[in-house]
CSV table of C-alpha atoms in Angstrom, one decimal:
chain,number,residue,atom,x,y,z
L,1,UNK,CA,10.9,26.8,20.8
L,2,UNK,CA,11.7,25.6,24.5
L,3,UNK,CA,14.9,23.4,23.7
L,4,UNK,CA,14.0,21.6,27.4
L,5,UNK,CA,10.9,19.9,26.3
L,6,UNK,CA,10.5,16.4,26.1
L,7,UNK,CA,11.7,15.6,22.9
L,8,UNK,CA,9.6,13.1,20.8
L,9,UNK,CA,11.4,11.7,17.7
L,10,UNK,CA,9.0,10.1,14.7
L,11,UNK,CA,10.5,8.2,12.2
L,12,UNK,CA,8.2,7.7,9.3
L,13,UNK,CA,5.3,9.8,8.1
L,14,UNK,CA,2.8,7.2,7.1
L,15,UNK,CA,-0.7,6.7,8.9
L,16,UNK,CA,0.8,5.8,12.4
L,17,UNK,CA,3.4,8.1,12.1
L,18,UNK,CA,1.5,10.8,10.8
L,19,UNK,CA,-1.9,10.1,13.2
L,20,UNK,CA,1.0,10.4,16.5
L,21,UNK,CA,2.0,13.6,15.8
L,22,UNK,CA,-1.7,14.8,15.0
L,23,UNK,CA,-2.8,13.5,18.3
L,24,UNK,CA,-0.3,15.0,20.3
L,25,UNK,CA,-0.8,18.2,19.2
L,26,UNK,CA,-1.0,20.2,22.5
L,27,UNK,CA,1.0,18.2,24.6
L,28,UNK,CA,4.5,19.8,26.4
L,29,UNK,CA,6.8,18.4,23.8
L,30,UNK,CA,9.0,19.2,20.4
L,31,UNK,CA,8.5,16.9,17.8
L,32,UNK,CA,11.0,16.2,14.7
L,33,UNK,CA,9.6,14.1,12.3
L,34,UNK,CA,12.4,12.3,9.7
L,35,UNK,CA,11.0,10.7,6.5
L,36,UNK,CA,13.5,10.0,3.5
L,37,UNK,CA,10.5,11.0,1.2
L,38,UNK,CA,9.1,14.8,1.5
L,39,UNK,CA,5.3,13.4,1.2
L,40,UNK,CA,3.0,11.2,3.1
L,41,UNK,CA,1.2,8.7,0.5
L,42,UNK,CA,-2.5,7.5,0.8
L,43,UNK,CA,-1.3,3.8,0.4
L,44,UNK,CA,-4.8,2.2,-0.4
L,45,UNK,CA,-5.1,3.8,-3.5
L,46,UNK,CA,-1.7,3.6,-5.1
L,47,UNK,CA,-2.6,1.0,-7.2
L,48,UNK,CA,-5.2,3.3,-8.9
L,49,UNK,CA,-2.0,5.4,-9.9
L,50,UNK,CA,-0.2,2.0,-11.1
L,51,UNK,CA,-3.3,1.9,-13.3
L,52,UNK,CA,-3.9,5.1,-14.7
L,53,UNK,CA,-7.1,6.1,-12.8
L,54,UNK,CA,-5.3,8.4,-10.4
L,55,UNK,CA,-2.6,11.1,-10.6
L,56,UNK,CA,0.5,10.9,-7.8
L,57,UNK,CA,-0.9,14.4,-6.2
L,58,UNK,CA,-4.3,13.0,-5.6
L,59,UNK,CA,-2.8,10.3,-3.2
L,60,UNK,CA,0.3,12.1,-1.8
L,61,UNK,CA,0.8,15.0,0.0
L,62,UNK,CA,3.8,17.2,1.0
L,63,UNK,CA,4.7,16.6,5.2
L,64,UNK,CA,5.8,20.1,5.7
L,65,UNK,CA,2.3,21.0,4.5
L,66,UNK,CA,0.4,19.1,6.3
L,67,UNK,CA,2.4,19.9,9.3
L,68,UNK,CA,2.3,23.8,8.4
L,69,UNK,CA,0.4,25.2,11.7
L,70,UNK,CA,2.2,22.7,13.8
L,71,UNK,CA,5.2,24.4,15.3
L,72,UNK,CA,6.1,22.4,17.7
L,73,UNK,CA,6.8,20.0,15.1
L,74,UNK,CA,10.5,20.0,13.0
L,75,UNK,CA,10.1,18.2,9.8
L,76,UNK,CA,13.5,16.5,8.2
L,77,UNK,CA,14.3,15.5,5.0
L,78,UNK,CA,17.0,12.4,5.9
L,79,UNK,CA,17.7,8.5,5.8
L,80,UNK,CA,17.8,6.8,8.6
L,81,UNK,CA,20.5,4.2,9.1
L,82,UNK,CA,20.6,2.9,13.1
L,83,UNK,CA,19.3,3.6,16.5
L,84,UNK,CA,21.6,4.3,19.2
L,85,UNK,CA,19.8,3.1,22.2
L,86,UNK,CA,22.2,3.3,25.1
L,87,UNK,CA,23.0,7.1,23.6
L,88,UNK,CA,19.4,8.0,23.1
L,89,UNK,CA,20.1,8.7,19.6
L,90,UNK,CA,18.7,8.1,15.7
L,91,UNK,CA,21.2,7.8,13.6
L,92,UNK,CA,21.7,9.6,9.5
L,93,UNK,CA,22.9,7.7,6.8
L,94,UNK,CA,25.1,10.9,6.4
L,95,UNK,CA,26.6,10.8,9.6
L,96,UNK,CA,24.2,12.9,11.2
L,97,UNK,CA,22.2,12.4,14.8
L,98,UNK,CA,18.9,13.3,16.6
L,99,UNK,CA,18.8,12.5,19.8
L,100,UNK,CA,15.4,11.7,21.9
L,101,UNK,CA,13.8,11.5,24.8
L,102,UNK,CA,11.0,9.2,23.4
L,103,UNK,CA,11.1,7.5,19.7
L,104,UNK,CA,8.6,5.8,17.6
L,105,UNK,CA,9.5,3.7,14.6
L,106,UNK,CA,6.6,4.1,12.1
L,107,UNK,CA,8.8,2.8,8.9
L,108,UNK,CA,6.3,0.9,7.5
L,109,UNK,CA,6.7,-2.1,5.0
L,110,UNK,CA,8.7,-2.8,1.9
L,111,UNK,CA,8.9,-5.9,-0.4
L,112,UNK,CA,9.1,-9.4,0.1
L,113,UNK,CA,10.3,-12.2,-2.3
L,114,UNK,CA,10.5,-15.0,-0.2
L,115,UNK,CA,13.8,-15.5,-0.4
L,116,UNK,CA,14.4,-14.9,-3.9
L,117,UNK,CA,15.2,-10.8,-4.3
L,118,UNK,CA,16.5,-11.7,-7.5
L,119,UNK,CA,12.8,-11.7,-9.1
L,120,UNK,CA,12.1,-7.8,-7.8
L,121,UNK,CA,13.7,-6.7,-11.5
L,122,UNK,CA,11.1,-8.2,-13.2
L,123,UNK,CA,8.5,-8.3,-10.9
L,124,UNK,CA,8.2,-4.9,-9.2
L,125,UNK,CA,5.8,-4.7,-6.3
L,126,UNK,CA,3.4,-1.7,-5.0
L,127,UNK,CA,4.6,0.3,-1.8
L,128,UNK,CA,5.7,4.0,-3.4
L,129,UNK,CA,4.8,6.6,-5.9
L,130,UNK,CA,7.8,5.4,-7.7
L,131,UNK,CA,6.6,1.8,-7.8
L,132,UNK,CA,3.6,2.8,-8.9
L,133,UNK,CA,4.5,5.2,-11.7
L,134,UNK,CA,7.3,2.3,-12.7
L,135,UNK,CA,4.1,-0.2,-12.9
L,136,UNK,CA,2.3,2.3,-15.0
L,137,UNK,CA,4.9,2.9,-17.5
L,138,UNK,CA,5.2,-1.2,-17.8
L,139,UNK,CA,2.0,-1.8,-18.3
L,140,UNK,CA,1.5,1.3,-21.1
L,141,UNK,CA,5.0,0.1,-22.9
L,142,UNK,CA,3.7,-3.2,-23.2
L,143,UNK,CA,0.7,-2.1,-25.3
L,144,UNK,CA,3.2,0.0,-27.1
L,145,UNK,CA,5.3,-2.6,-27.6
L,146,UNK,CA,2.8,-4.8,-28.6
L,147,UNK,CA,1.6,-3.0,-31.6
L,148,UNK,CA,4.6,-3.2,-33.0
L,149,UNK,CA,5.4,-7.0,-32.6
L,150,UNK,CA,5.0,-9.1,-35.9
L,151,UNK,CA,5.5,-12.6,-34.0
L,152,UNK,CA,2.2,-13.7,-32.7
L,153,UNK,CA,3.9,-15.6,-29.6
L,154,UNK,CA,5.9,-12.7,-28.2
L,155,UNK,CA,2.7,-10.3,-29.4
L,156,UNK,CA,1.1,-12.5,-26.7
L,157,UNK,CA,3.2,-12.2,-24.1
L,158,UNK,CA,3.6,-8.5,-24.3
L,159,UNK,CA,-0.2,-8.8,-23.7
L,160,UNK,CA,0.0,-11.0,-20.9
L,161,UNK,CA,-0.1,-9.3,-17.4
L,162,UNK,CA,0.5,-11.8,-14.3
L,163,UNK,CA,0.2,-10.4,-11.0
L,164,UNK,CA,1.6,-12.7,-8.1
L,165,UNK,CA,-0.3,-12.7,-4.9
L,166,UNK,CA,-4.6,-12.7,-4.3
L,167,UNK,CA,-4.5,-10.5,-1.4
L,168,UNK,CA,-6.7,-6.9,-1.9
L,169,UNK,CA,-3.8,-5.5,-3.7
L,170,UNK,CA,-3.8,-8.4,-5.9
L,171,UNK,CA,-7.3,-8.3,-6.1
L,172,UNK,CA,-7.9,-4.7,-7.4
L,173,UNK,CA,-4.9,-4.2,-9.5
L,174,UNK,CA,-6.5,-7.6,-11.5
L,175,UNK,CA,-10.0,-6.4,-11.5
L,176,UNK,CA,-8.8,-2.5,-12.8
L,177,UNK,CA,-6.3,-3.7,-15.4
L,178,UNK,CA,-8.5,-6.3,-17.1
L,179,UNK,CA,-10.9,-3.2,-17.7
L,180,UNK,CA,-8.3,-0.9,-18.7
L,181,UNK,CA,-7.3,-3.5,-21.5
L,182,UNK,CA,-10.4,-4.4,-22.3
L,183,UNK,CA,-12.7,-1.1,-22.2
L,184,UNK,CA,-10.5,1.6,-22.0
L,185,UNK,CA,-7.9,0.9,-24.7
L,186,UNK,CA,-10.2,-0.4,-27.2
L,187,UNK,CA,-10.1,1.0,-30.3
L,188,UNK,CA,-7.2,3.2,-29.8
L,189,UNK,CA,-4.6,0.7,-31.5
L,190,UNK,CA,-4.8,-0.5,-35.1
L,191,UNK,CA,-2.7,-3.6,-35.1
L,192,UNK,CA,-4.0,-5.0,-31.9
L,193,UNK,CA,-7.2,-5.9,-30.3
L,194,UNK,CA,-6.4,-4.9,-26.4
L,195,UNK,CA,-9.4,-7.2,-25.7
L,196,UNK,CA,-6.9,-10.2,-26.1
L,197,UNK,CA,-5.2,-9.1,-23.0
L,198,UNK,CA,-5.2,-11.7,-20.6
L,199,UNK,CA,-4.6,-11.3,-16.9
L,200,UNK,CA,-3.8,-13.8,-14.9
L,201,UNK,CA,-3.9,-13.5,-11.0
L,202,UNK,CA,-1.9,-16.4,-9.0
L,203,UNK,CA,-2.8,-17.2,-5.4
L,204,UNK,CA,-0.5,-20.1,-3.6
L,205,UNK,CA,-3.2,-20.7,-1.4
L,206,UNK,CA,-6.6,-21.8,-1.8
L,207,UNK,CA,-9.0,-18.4,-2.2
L,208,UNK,CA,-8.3,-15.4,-3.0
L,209,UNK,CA,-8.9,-12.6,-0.1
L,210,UNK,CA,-8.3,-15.2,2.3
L,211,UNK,CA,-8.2,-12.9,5.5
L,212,UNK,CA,-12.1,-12.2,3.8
L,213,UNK,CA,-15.2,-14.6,4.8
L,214,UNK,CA,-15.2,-17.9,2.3
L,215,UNK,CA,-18.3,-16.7,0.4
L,216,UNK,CA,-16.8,-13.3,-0.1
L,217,UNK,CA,-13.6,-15.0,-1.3
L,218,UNK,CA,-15.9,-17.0,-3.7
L,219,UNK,CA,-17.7,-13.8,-5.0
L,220,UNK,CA,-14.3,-12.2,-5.6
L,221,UNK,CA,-13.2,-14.9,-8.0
L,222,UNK,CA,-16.0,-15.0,-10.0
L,223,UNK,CA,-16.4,-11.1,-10.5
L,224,UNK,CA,-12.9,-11.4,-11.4
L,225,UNK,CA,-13.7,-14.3,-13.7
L,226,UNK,CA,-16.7,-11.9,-15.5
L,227,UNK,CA,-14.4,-9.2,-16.0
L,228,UNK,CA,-12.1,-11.5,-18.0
L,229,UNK,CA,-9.4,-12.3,-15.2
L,230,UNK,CA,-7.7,-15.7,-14.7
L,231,UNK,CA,-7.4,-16.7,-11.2
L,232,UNK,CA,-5.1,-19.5,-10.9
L,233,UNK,CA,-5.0,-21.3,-6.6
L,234,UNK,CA,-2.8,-23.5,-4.9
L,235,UNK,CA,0.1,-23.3,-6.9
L,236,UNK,CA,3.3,-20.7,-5.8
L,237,UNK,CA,5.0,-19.1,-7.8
L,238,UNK,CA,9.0,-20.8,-8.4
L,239,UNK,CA,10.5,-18.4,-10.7
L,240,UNK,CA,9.9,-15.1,-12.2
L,241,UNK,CA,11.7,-14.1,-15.3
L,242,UNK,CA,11.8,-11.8,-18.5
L,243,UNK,CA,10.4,-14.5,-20.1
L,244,UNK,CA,7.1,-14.6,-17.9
L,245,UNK,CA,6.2,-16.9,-14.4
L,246,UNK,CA,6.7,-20.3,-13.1
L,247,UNK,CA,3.9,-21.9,-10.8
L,248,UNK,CA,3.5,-25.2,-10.1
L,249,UNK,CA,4.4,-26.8,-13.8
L,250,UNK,CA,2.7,-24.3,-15.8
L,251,UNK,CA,5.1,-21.9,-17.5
L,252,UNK,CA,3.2,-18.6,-18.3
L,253,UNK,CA,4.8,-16.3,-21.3
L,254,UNK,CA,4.1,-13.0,-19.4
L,255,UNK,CA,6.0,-9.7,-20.1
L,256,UNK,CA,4.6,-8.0,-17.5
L,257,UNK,CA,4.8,-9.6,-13.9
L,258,UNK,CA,3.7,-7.7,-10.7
L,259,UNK,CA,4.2,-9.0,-7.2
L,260,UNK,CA,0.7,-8.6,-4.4
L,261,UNK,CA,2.2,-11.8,-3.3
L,262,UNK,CA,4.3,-10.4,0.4
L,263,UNK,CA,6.1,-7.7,2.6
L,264,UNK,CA,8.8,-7.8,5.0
L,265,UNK,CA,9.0,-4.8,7.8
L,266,UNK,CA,11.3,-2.1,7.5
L,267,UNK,CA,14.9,-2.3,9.1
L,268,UNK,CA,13.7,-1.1,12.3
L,269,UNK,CA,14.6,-4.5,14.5
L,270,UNK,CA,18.1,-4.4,12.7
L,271,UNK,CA,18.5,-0.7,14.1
L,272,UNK,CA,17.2,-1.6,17.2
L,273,UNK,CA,19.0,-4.9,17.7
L,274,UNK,CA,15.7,-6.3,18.6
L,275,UNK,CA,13.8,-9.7,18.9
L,276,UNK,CA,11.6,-10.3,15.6
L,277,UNK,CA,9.7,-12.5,13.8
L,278,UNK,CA,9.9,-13.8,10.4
L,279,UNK,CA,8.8,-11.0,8.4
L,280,UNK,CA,11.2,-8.8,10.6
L,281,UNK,CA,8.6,-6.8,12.5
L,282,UNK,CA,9.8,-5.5,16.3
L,283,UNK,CA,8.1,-8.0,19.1
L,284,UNK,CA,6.9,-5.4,21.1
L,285,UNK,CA,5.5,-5.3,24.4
L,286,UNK,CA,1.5,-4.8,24.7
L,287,UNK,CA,1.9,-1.3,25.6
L,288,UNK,CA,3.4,-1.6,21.8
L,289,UNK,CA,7.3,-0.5,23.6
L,290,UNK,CA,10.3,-2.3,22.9
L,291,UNK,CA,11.4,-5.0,25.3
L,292,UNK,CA,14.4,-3.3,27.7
L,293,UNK,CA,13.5,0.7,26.2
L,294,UNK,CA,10.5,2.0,27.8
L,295,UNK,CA,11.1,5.0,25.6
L,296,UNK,CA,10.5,3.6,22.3
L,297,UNK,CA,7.6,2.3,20.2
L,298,UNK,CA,6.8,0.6,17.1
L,299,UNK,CA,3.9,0.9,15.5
L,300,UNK,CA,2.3,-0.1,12.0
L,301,UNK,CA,3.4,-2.6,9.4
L,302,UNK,CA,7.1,-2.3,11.5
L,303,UNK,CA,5.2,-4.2,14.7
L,304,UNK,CA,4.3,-7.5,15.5
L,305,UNK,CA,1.2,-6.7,17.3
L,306,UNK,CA,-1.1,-9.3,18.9
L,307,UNK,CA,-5.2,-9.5,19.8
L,308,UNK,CA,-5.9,-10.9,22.9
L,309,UNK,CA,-6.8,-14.0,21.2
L,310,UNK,CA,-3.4,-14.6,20.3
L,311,UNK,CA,-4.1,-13.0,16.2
L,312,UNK,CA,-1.7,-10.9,15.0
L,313,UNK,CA,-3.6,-7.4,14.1
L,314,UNK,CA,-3.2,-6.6,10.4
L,315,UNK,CA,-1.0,-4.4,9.1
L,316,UNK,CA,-3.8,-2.4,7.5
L,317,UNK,CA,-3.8,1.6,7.8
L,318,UNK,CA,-6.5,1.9,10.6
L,319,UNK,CA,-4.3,-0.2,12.5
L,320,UNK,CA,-1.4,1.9,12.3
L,321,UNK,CA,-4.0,4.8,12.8
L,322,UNK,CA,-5.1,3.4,16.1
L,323,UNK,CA,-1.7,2.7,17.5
L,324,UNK,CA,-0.2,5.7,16.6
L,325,UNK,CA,-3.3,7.5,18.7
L,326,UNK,CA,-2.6,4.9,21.6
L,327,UNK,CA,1.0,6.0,21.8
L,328,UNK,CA,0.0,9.5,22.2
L,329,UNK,CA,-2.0,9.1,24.7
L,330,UNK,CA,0.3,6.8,26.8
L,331,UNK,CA,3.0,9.9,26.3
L,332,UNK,CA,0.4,12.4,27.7
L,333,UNK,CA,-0.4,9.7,30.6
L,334,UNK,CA,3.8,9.8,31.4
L,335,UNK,CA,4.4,13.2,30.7
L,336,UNK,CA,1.2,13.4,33.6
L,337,UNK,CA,2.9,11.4,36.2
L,338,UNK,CA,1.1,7.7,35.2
L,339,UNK,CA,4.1,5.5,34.0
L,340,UNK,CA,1.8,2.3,34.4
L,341,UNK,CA,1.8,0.6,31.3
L,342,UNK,CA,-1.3,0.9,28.6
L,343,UNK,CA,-1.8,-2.0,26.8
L,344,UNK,CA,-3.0,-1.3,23.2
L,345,UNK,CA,-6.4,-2.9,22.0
L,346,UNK,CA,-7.4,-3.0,18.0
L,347,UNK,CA,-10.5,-2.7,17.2
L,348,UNK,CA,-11.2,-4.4,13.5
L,349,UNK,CA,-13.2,-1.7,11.6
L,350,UNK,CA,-13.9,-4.7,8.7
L,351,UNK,CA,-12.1,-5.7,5.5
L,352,UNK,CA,-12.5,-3.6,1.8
L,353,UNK,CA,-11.5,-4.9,-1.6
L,354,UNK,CA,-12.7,-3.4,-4.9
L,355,UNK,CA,-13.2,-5.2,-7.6
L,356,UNK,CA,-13.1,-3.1,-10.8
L,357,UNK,CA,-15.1,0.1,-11.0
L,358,UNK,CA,-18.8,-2.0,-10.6
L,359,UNK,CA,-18.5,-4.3,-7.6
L,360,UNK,CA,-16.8,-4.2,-4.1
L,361,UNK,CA,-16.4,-7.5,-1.1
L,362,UNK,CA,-16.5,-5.7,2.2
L,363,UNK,CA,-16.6,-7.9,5.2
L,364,UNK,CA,-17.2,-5.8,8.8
L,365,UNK,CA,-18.0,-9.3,10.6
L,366,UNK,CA,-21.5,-8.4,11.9
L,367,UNK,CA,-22.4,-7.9,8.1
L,368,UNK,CA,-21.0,-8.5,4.3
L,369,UNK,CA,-21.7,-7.0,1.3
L,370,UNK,CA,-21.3,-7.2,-2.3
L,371,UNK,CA,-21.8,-5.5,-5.7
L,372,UNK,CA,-22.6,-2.0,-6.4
L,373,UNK,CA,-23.9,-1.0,-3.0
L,374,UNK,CA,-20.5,-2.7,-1.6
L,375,UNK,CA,-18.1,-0.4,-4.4
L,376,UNK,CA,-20.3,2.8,-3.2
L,377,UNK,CA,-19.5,2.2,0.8
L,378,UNK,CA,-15.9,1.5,-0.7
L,379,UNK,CA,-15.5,4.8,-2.6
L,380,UNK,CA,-16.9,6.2,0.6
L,381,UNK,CA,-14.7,5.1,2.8
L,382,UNK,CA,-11.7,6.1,1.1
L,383,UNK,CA,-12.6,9.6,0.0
L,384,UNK,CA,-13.2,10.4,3.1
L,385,UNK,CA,-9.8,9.3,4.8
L,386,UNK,CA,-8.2,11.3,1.9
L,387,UNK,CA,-6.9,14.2,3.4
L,388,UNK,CA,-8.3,17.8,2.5
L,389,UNK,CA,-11.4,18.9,0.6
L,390,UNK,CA,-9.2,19.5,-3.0
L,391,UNK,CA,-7.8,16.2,-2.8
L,392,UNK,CA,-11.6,14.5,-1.8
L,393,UNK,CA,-12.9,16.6,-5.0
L,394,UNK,CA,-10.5,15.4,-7.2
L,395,UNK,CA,-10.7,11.7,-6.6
L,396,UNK,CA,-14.4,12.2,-6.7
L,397,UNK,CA,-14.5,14.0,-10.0
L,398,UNK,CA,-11.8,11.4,-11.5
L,399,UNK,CA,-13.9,8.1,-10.5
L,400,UNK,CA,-17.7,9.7,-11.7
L,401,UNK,CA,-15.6,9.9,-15.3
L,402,UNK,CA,-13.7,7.2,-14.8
L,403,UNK,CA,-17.7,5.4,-14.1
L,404,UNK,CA,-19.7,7.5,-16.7
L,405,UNK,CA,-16.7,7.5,-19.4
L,406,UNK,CA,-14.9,4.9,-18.8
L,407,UNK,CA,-11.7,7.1,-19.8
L,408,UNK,CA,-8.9,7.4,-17.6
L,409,UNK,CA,-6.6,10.4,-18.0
L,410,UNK,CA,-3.6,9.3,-15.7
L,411,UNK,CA,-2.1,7.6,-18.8
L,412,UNK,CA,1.1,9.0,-19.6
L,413,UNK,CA,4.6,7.5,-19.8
L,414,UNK,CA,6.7,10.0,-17.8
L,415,UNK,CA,9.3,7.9,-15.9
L,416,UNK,CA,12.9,6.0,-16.9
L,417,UNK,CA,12.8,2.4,-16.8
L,418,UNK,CA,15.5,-0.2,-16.9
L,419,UNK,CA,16.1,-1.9,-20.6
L,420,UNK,CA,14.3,-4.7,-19.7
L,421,UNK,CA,10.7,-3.8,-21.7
């Protein structure tokens, strides 16, 4: 490879990350792409793998394979710890460097508590294969645990699942688990009726889906409220526990907490030494580059991006898809001889939620839909960003059993826990 080529540095294989490096495929540069984990993960669906319905390798993917035929592009392993801006340089947490002609920061998301970290033990939140295996084994070890239970109040609370937060994630991880207690598990225990599950969804606001339409919001709720879920608005959450949840000045015996409810951006502004705002995402410049370094970008759930009404665009994955693609294309543009600057422009492909295995809200603005038809368009739409034809079969074949069966065979307890269930 021509060590003299402009050298693009990507930190972070998720969709913007990944959807950059695909898009500038052909242009006069070496790529090295640095992720701490050795797979890219199909984010929408982890909470299908936190529920059984999916395994990990039919949402993830190993980088170096998906980047087999690109060689142009070096793929590493490694942590990042800093940016070195005046040096041109990334920094390793083990000392290491990269140095670069042009960076983008595609780091993604990671939990937020609100101030209160100190609740992440016991309510674990959804953003990696490991979160989402760690979710499964607490919700299976609570049935366990639960059939062996002789008090009737702590029997209870083993059986009581609260998940913090009414967002889509909140929404779908509500709407799967209720049927997963109440269809799937039945009849498999002797000393417990898994139908007595009760999930309980908490929203501090007033809807659920709130970045939905009003009517979809309403619709949401009360599918939820057929399947069996308990949607509980306008109260926040105060404390989290192992004895259960705190919101408002109801106390809520749950043994089994999961937090839908925020995210803070990665590190990226601390590396950069950059302006940010509250949930720590870069304030980049329109052309998505940091203020004072032409040279980098920020893209994805690590940006604070605006619309040119002054709304901040989502940090959903065609989002981070679209800016990723924009950034190539303003490299190509420089590497051309056209330094002018390229504002980016999102265009809103329309909001998804599932809502069990039966009914769907999807909201594209121009039209909304519900029920069957809307869970169809949803399966849809997701198997076909999944990337390759195995991977597209697989899902497929696991959701028309998971539909005609109602049996989910993603259900072991593989993975170490802390002592706390």
């Amino acid at each position: 490879m021509n060590e003299t080529r402009h050298h693009v540095v990507v930190v972070g294989a998720g969709f913007g990350g990944l959807e950059f490096t695909r898009a500038l495929d052909g242009a006069p540069v070496r790529i090295t792409m640095i992720d701490k984990r050795n797979h890219h993960l199909f984010q929408p669906l982890l909470y299908q793998v936190a529920t059984t319905a999916l395994a990990t390798s039919e949402v993830a993917w190993p980088i170096r394979h998906l980047l087999r035929k690109r060689k142009d592009v070096t793929t590493l392993l490694a942590t990042v710890s800093g940016v070195d801006r005046a040096g041109g340089n990334v920094l390793l947490d083990d000392g290491g460097a990269v140095g670069y002609d042009t960076l983008l920061l595609a780091t993604g998301a990671r939990h937020a508590y609100f101030g209160h970290d100190e609740w992440e033990p016991f309510a674990p939140g959804l953003k990696t294969l490991e979160d989402a295996t760690t979710i499964r084994r607490r919700i299976l070890l609570a049935f366990e645990q639960a059939e062996r239970e002789t008090d009737p109040a702590k029997r209870q609370a083993l059986l009581t699942l609260a998940i913090v937060g009414g967002g889509p994630t909140g929404v779908e991880l509500a709407g799967t688990i209720v049927e997963l207690a109440h269809e799937m598990l039945r009849g498999e225990f002797r000393n417990i009726d898994t139908r007595q599950t009760r999930v309980v969804l908490i929203e501090a606001g007033d809807r659920i889906l709130p970045n939905f339409a009003p009517e979809l919001s309403d619709y949401a709720s009360k599918a939820l409220e057929r399947l069996g879920v308990t949607v509980e608005l306008g109260r926040p959450v105060t404390r989290c526990d192992a004895e259960g949840v705190v919101f408002g000045e109801t106390h809520l015996p749950a043994r089994t907490i999961l937090w839908a409810a925020g995210v803070a951006a990665s590190p990226a502004a601390e590396w950069l030494g950059a302006a940010a705002d509250r949930a720590g995402r870069v304030l980049v410049e329109p052309d998505l580059t940091v203020p004072g370094s032409p040279e980098i970008f920020v893209v994805g759930d690590a940006a604070h991006v605006l619309r040119p009404d002054g709304r901040m665009v989502p940090g959903v994955a065609p989002a981070a898809k679209q800016q990723g693609r924009h950034v190539a294309a303003t490299i190509k543009a420089r590497l051309a001889g056209d330094m002018n600057p390229r504002p980016f422009r999102y265009r809103h492909d329309g909001d998804l939620a599932t809502i069990g295995k039966r009914a769907a809200a999807i909201d594209f603005g121009w039209i909304k839909l519900t029920g069957r038809l809307a869970w169809w368009l949803w399966g849809l739409a997701h198997i076909y960003f999944l990337i390759g034809f195995r991977n597209r079969l697989a899902v497929s074949l696991s959701w028309l059993w998971i539909y005609l069966t109602g049996q989910r065979s993603a259900r072991l307890i593989t993975q170490g826990d802390d002592d706390r269930n």
